[in-house]
């Protein structure tokens, strides 16, 4: 055995380990509207269709109701998400402009503010001032640091209104399609639509658990229970309203 082999064999095994773990994107502009859109599409259209079915309407009326609910809900969700994310983005941009002006007009004060922030987190005063001075040399870097520390945002990674709108539209339409699909494939009873929609709710909940700390079965059952409760309540209400109007 050579000297090299001995050294390799005796070397600490932890040296070869590289902790290169990565984190999932928790600030992206697509996940929340996509998840919310799919859940809302399933629950709202299932509840809408069961409510109308409780009124003993024709199959054609039920299909038209489901398709109308899909289209109206998808466009409404997309418009709402676009407006919401765009307004949030504009607010952040306005605050960034304020910070940019302060950095230009009062650079020393902003540098001292940054140093005081680091001191409050346990950094020694001299080191905090040195770090703040180094970071403040580049105006854009200083703006990014102040935005992260004071506003809690990353100026280079703001959510996109268009991404949010498209994600919301597509996911809502997909979710809302499930209760209608059995009728489009020839079903004449309500129960296949309910079963498919509830399975979809469980599946969506289980998929969401992949990016959260919840177990897949808990998340799936929670969505199943919420969607089932909404469908049951609206069916009862539809039956009562149908009897009263009829």
C-alpha atoms as a printed R data frame, in Angstrom:
    type eleno elety resid chain resno       x      y       z
1   ATOM     1    CA   UNK     A     1   0.000  0.000   0.000
2   ATOM     2    CA   UNK     A     2   1.432  3.377  -0.985
3   ATOM     3    CA   UNK     A     3   1.703  6.445   1.212
4   ATOM     4    CA   UNK     A     4  -1.019  8.087  -0.878
5   ATOM     5    CA   UNK     A     5  -3.366  5.190  -0.244
6   ATOM     6    CA   UNK     A     6  -2.749  5.421   3.486
7   ATOM     7    CA   UNK     A     7  -3.431  9.163   3.495
8   ATOM     8    CA   UNK     A     8  -6.600  8.691   1.470
9   ATOM     9    CA   UNK     A     9  -7.805  5.971   3.788
10  ATOM    10    CA   UNK     A    10  -7.090  7.975   6.919
11  ATOM    11    CA   UNK     A    11  -8.518 11.254   5.660
12  ATOM    12    CA   UNK     A    12 -11.726 12.378   7.428
13  ATOM    13    CA   UNK     A    13 -14.733 11.308   5.432
14  ATOM    14    CA   UNK     A    14 -16.524 14.584   6.137
15  ATOM    15    CA   UNK     A    15 -14.036 16.486   3.980
16  ATOM    16    CA   UNK     A    16 -15.571 14.960   0.850
17  ATOM    17    CA   UNK     A    17 -19.025 16.083   1.878
18  ATOM    18    CA   UNK     A    18 -20.322 19.198   0.243
19  ATOM    19    CA   UNK     A    19 -23.444 20.790   1.686
20  ATOM    20    CA   UNK     A    20 -24.863 22.178  -1.533
21  ATOM    21    CA   UNK     A    21 -28.521 22.038  -0.568
22  ATOM    22    CA   UNK     A    22 -30.904 24.312  -2.396
23  ATOM    23    CA   UNK     A    23 -34.159 25.926  -1.376
24  ATOM    24    CA   UNK     A    24 -37.397 26.057  -3.277
25  ATOM    25    CA   UNK     A    25 -38.650 29.388  -4.560
26  ATOM    26    CA   UNK     A    26 -41.015 30.686  -1.882
27  ATOM    27    CA   UNK     A    27 -41.485 34.143  -3.403
28  ATOM    28    CA   UNK     A    28 -42.376 33.198  -6.948
29  ATOM    29    CA   UNK     A    29 -45.415 34.765  -8.576
30  ATOM    30    CA   UNK     A    30 -46.932 31.574  -9.984
31  ATOM    31    CA   UNK     A    31 -47.379 29.065  -7.145
32  ATOM    32    CA   UNK     A    32 -49.953 30.874  -5.009
33  ATOM    33    CA   UNK     A    33 -52.304 31.879  -7.870
34  ATOM    34    CA   UNK     A    34 -51.959 28.443  -9.486
35  ATOM    35    CA   UNK     A    35 -52.830 26.589  -6.296
36  ATOM    36    CA   UNK     A    36 -55.566 29.014  -5.327
37  ATOM    37    CA   UNK     A    37 -56.975 28.992  -8.857
38  ATOM    38    CA   UNK     A    38 -57.188 25.198  -9.076
39  ATOM    39    CA   UNK     A    39 -58.814 24.884  -5.665
40  ATOM    40    CA   UNK     A    40 -61.223 27.720  -6.344
41  ATOM    41    CA   UNK     A    41 -62.132 26.327  -9.755
42  ATOM    42    CA   UNK     A    42 -62.920 22.919  -8.324
43  ATOM    43    CA   UNK     A    43 -64.845 24.108  -5.279
44  ATOM    44    CA   UNK     A    44 -66.756 26.971  -6.868
45  ATOM    45    CA   UNK     A    45 -67.833 25.132 -10.022
46  ATOM    46    CA   UNK     A    46 -68.668 21.954  -8.130
47  ATOM    47    CA   UNK     A    47 -70.753 23.957  -5.668
48  ATOM    48    CA   UNK     A    48 -72.372 25.909  -8.498
49  ATOM    49    CA   UNK     A    49 -73.320 22.785 -10.415
50  ATOM    50    CA   UNK     A    50 -74.597 20.872  -7.392
51  ATOM    51    CA   UNK     A    51 -76.636 23.895  -6.361
52  ATOM    52    CA   UNK     A    52 -78.228 24.128  -9.788
53  ATOM    53    CA   UNK     A    53 -78.699 20.346  -9.914
54  ATOM    54    CA   UNK     A    54 -80.585 20.555  -6.614
55  ATOM    55    CA   UNK     A    55 -83.170 22.627  -8.432
56  ATOM    56    CA   UNK     A    56 -83.943 19.694 -10.767
57  ATOM    57    CA   UNK     A    57 -82.853 21.400 -13.986
58  ATOM    58    CA   UNK     A    58 -82.149 19.663 -17.285
59  ATOM    59    CA   UNK     A    59 -78.779 18.155 -18.151
60  ATOM    60    CA   UNK     A    60 -78.237 20.766 -20.865
61  ATOM    61    CA   UNK     A    61 -78.829 23.581 -18.393
62  ATOM    62    CA   UNK     A    62 -76.388 21.995 -15.951
63  ATOM    63    CA   UNK     A    63 -73.649 21.694 -18.596
64  ATOM    64    CA   UNK     A    64 -74.151 25.285 -19.734
65  ATOM    65    CA   UNK     A    65 -74.015 26.413 -16.107
66  ATOM    66    CA   UNK     A    66 -70.747 24.562 -15.557
67  ATOM    67    CA   UNK     A    67 -69.124 25.949 -18.714
68  ATOM    68    CA   UNK     A    68 -70.317 29.470 -17.940
69  ATOM    69    CA   UNK     A    69 -68.958 29.158 -14.411
70  ATOM    70    CA   UNK     A    70 -65.626 27.979 -15.821
71  ATOM    71    CA   UNK     A    71 -65.291 30.896 -18.241
72  ATOM    72    CA   UNK     A    72 -66.517 33.586 -15.863
73  ATOM    73    CA   UNK     A    73 -64.439 32.332 -12.964
74  ATOM    74    CA   UNK     A    74 -61.244 31.930 -14.989
75  ATOM    75    CA   UNK     A    75 -61.412 35.462 -16.416
76  ATOM    76    CA   UNK     A    76 -62.353 36.886 -13.033
77  ATOM    77    CA   UNK     A    77 -59.465 35.131 -11.293
78  ATOM    78    CA   UNK     A    78 -56.982 36.225 -13.959
79  ATOM    79    CA   UNK     A    79 -58.122 39.855 -13.825
80  ATOM    80    CA   UNK     A    80 -58.073 39.871 -10.033
81  ATOM    81    CA   UNK     A    81 -54.601 38.329  -9.800
82  ATOM    82    CA   UNK     A    82 -53.190 40.680 -12.441
83  ATOM    83    CA   UNK     A    83 -54.575 43.743 -10.690
84  ATOM    84    CA   UNK     A    84 -53.480 42.541  -7.254
85  ATOM    85    CA   UNK     A    85 -49.911 41.642  -8.219
86  ATOM    86    CA   UNK     A    86 -49.518 44.727 -10.427
87  ATOM    87    CA   UNK     A    87 -50.669 46.986  -7.585
88  ATOM    88    CA   UNK     A    88 -48.294 45.285  -5.169
89  ATOM    89    CA   UNK     A    89 -45.430 45.620  -7.644
90  ATOM    90    CA   UNK     A    90 -46.191 49.311  -8.220
91  ATOM    91    CA   UNK     A    91 -46.232 49.917  -4.469
92  ATOM    92    CA   UNK     A    92 -42.838 48.253  -4.082
93  ATOM    93    CA   UNK     A    93 -41.443 50.249  -7.005
94  ATOM    94    CA   UNK     A    94 -42.676 53.471  -5.413
95  ATOM    95    CA   UNK     A    95 -40.965 52.581  -2.130
96  ATOM    96    CA   UNK     A    96 -37.780 51.689  -4.001
97  ATOM    97    CA   UNK     A    97 -37.841 55.122  -5.647
98  ATOM    98    CA   UNK     A    98 -38.093 56.715  -2.203
99  ATOM    99    CA   UNK     A    99 -35.142 54.673  -0.972
100 ATOM   100    CA   UNK     A   100 -33.157 55.476  -4.116
101 ATOM   101    CA   UNK     A   101 -33.669 59.217  -3.569
102 ATOM   102    CA   UNK     A   102 -32.631 58.920   0.072
103 ATOM   103    CA   UNK     A   103 -29.465 57.079  -0.911
104 ATOM   104    CA   UNK     A   104 -28.648 59.823  -3.401
105 ATOM   105    CA   UNK     A   105 -29.431 62.771  -1.133
106 ATOM   106    CA   UNK     A   106 -28.287 61.433   2.239
107 ATOM   107    CA   UNK     A   107 -25.753 58.644   1.619
108 ATOM   108    CA   UNK     A   108 -24.038 59.052   5.011
109 ATOM   109    CA   UNK     A   109 -27.309 58.862   6.911
110 ATOM   110    CA   UNK     A   110 -28.353 55.743   5.007
111 ATOM   111    CA   UNK     A   111 -24.967 54.170   5.628
112 ATOM   112    CA   UNK     A   112 -25.258 54.916   9.340
113 ATOM   113    CA   UNK     A   113 -28.764 53.453   9.309
114 ATOM   114    CA   UNK     A   114 -27.463 50.258   7.766
115 ATOM   115    CA   UNK     A   115 -24.635 50.041  10.302
116 ATOM   116    CA   UNK     A   116 -27.103 50.533  13.156
117 ATOM   117    CA   UNK     A   117 -29.222 47.727  11.747
118 ATOM   118    CA   UNK     A   118 -26.285 45.326  11.789
119 ATOM   119    CA   UNK     A   119 -25.376 46.444  15.304
120 ATOM   120    CA   UNK     A   120 -28.904 45.655  16.465
121 ATOM   121    CA   UNK     A   121 -28.364 42.117  15.186
122 ATOM   122    CA   UNK     A   122 -25.270 41.594  17.304
123 ATOM   123    CA   UNK     A   123 -22.467 42.757  14.995
124 ATOM   124    CA   UNK     A   124 -19.704 44.713  16.721
125 ATOM   125    CA   UNK     A   125 -20.025 48.476  16.069
126 ATOM   126    CA   UNK     A   126 -16.688 48.852  14.276
127 ATOM   127    CA   UNK     A   127 -17.345 45.835  12.053
128 ATOM   128    CA   UNK     A   128 -20.928 46.965  11.389
129 ATOM   129    CA   UNK     A   129 -19.682 50.371  10.206
130 ATOM   130    CA   UNK     A   130 -17.051 48.742   8.009
131 ATOM   131    CA   UNK     A   131 -19.545 46.353   6.417
132 ATOM   132    CA   UNK     A   132 -22.032 49.171   5.824
133 ATOM   133    CA   UNK     A   133 -19.309 51.285   4.206
134 ATOM   134    CA   UNK     A   134 -18.278 48.454   1.892
135 ATOM   135    CA   UNK     A   135 -21.853 47.681   0.855
136 ATOM   136    CA   UNK     A   136 -22.669 51.347   0.269
137 ATOM   137    CA   UNK     A   137 -19.951 51.888  -2.326
138 ATOM   138    CA   UNK     A   138 -22.160 50.559  -5.125
139 ATOM   139    CA   UNK     A   139 -25.480 52.509  -5.248
140 ATOM   140    CA   UNK     A   140 -27.437 49.613  -6.776
141 ATOM   141    CA   UNK     A   141 -26.050 47.162  -4.260
142 ATOM   142    CA   UNK     A   142 -26.860 49.586  -1.469
143 ATOM   143    CA   UNK     A   143 -30.411 49.904  -2.772
144 ATOM   144    CA   UNK     A   144 -30.801 46.123  -2.882
145 ATOM   145    CA   UNK     A   145 -29.478 45.744   0.673
146 ATOM   146    CA   UNK     A   146 -31.757 48.475   2.029
147 ATOM   147    CA   UNK     A   147 -34.734 46.986   0.170
148 ATOM   148    CA   UNK     A   148 -34.093 43.554   1.642
149 ATOM   149    CA   UNK     A   149 -33.506 44.843   5.160
150 ATOM   150    CA   UNK     A   150 -36.172 47.551   5.350
151 ATOM   151    CA   UNK     A   151 -38.867 46.416   2.907
152 ATOM   152    CA   UNK     A   152 -38.266 42.669   2.913
153 ATOM   153    CA   UNK     A   153 -38.203 42.460  -0.895
154 ATOM   154    CA   UNK     A   154 -35.683 41.615  -3.591
155 ATOM   155    CA   UNK     A   155 -35.788 44.348  -6.275
156 ATOM   156    CA   UNK     A   156 -34.526 41.902  -8.904
157 ATOM   157    CA   UNK     A   157 -37.133 39.230  -8.129
158 ATOM   158    CA   UNK     A   158 -40.499 40.954  -7.970
159 ATOM   159    CA   UNK     A   159 -43.554 38.851  -8.918
160 ATOM   160    CA   UNK     A   160 -44.871 39.219 -12.459
161 ATOM   161    CA   UNK     A   161 -48.540 40.246 -12.885
162 ATOM   162    CA   UNK     A   162 -48.709 38.419 -16.221
163 ATOM   163    CA   UNK     A   163 -47.330 35.176 -14.778
164 ATOM   164    CA   UNK     A   164 -49.786 35.387 -11.891
165 ATOM   165    CA   UNK     A   165 -52.733 36.054 -14.239
166 ATOM   166    CA   UNK     A   166 -51.878 33.244 -16.679
167 ATOM   167    CA   UNK     A   167 -51.245 30.774 -13.837
168 ATOM   168    CA   UNK     A   168 -54.527 31.687 -12.189
169 ATOM   169    CA   UNK     A   169 -56.517 31.503 -15.430
170 ATOM   170    CA   UNK     A   170 -55.133 28.126 -16.489
171 ATOM   171    CA   UNK     A   171 -55.374 26.459 -13.098
172 ATOM   172    CA   UNK     A   172 -58.917 27.733 -12.445
173 ATOM   173    CA   UNK     A   173 -60.083 26.540 -15.870
174 ATOM   174    CA   UNK     A   174 -58.502 23.133 -15.299
175 ATOM   175    CA   UNK     A   175 -60.052 22.780 -11.859
176 ATOM   176    CA   UNK     A   176 -63.472 23.994 -12.987
177 ATOM   177    CA   UNK     A   177 -63.440 21.592 -15.932
178 ATOM   178    CA   UNK     A   178 -63.450 18.460 -13.752
179 ATOM   179    CA   UNK     A   179 -67.096 18.700 -12.584
180 ATOM   180    CA   UNK     A   180 -68.227 19.361 -16.170
181 ATOM   181    CA   UNK     A   181 -66.099 16.678 -17.814
182 ATOM   182    CA   UNK     A   182 -68.307 13.641 -17.021
183 ATOM   183    CA   UNK     A   183 -71.286 15.365 -18.649
184 ATOM   184    CA   UNK     A   184 -69.219 16.228 -21.723
185 ATOM   185    CA   UNK     A   185 -68.243 12.551 -21.944
186 ATOM   186    CA   UNK     A   186 -71.855 11.383 -21.851
187 ATOM   187    CA   UNK     A   187 -72.759 11.045 -18.163
188 ATOM   188    CA   UNK     A   188 -76.379 11.796 -17.290
189 ATOM   189    CA   UNK     A   189 -76.180 11.710 -13.463
190 ATOM   190    CA   UNK     A   190 -74.616 14.101 -10.993
191 ATOM   191    CA   UNK     A   191 -72.598 11.593  -8.977
192 ATOM   192    CA   UNK     A   192 -69.758 11.029 -11.526
193 ATOM   193    CA   UNK     A   193 -69.109 14.783 -11.580
194 ATOM   194    CA   UNK     A   194 -69.089 14.930  -7.781
195 ATOM   195    CA   UNK     A   195 -66.771 11.931  -7.451
196 ATOM   196    CA   UNK     A   196 -64.331 13.245 -10.058
197 ATOM   197    CA   UNK     A   197 -64.292 16.718  -8.507
198 ATOM   198    CA   UNK     A   198 -63.720 15.352  -5.008
199 ATOM   199    CA   UNK     A   199 -60.890 13.150  -6.272
200 ATOM   200    CA   UNK     A   200 -59.447 16.225  -7.934
201 ATOM   201    CA   UNK     A   201 -59.647 18.155  -4.663
202 ATOM   202    CA   UNK     A   202 -57.861 15.366  -2.815
203 ATOM   203    CA   UNK     A   203 -55.215 15.219  -5.539
204 ATOM   204    CA   UNK     A   204 -54.666 18.984  -5.485
205 ATOM   205    CA   UNK     A   205 -54.314 18.945  -1.719
206 ATOM   206    CA   UNK     A   206 -51.819 16.095  -1.921
207 ATOM   207    CA   UNK     A   207 -49.781 17.903  -4.582
208 ATOM   208    CA   UNK     A   208 -49.711 21.094  -2.519
209 ATOM   209    CA   UNK     A   209 -48.262 19.079   0.367
210 ATOM   210    CA   UNK     A   210 -45.196 18.440  -1.793
211 ATOM   211    CA   UNK     A   211 -44.138 22.073  -1.326
212 ATOM   212    CA   UNK     A   212 -45.304 22.497   2.265
213 ATOM   213    CA   UNK     A   213 -44.614 20.867   5.611
214 ATOM   214    CA   UNK     A   214 -48.003 19.100   5.725
215 ATOM   215    CA   UNK     A   215 -48.434 15.393   5.013
216 ATOM   216    CA   UNK     A   216 -50.043 14.551   1.672
217 ATOM   217    CA   UNK     A   217 -52.994 12.704   3.182
218 ATOM   218    CA   UNK     A   218 -53.805 15.509   5.642
219 ATOM   219    CA   UNK     A   219 -53.695 18.179   2.954
220 ATOM   220    CA   UNK     A   220 -55.712 16.011   0.558
221 ATOM   221    CA   UNK     A   221 -58.402 15.144   3.111
222 ATOM   222    CA   UNK     A   222 -58.671 18.783   4.187
223 ATOM   223    CA   UNK     A   223 -59.417 19.930   0.641
224 ATOM   224    CA   UNK     A   224 -61.762 16.990   0.129
225 ATOM   225    CA   UNK     A   225 -63.732 17.885   3.264
226 ATOM   226    CA   UNK     A   226 -63.967 21.584   2.399
227 ATOM   227    CA   UNK     A   227 -65.073 20.931  -1.175
228 ATOM   228    CA   UNK     A   228 -67.534 18.252  -0.134
229 ATOM   229    CA   UNK     A   229 -69.066 20.513   2.493
230 ATOM   230    CA   UNK     A   230 -69.481 23.343  -0.025
231 ATOM   231    CA   UNK     A   231 -71.111 21.005  -2.556
232 ATOM   232    CA   UNK     A   232 -73.447 19.536   0.067
233 ATOM   233    CA   UNK     A   233 -74.596 22.910   1.370
234 ATOM   234    CA   UNK     A   234 -75.250 24.337  -2.093
235 ATOM   235    CA   UNK     A   235 -77.136 21.204  -3.157
236 ATOM   236    CA   UNK     A   236 -79.454 21.551  -0.161
237 ATOM   237    CA   UNK     A   237 -79.924 25.251  -0.867
238 ATOM   238    CA   UNK     A   238 -80.568 24.539  -4.551
239 ATOM   239    CA   UNK     A   239 -83.207 21.970  -3.608
240 ATOM   240    CA   UNK     A   240 -84.913 24.430  -1.253
241 ATOM   241    CA   UNK     A   241 -84.798 27.277  -3.764
242 ATOM   242    CA   UNK     A   242 -86.025 24.990  -6.565
243 ATOM   243    CA   UNK     A   243 -88.971 23.903  -4.461
244 ATOM   244    CA   UNK     A   244 -89.784 27.482  -3.451
245 ATOM   245    CA   UNK     A   245 -89.531 28.869  -6.997
246 ATOM   246    CA   UNK     A   246 -91.253 25.894  -8.581
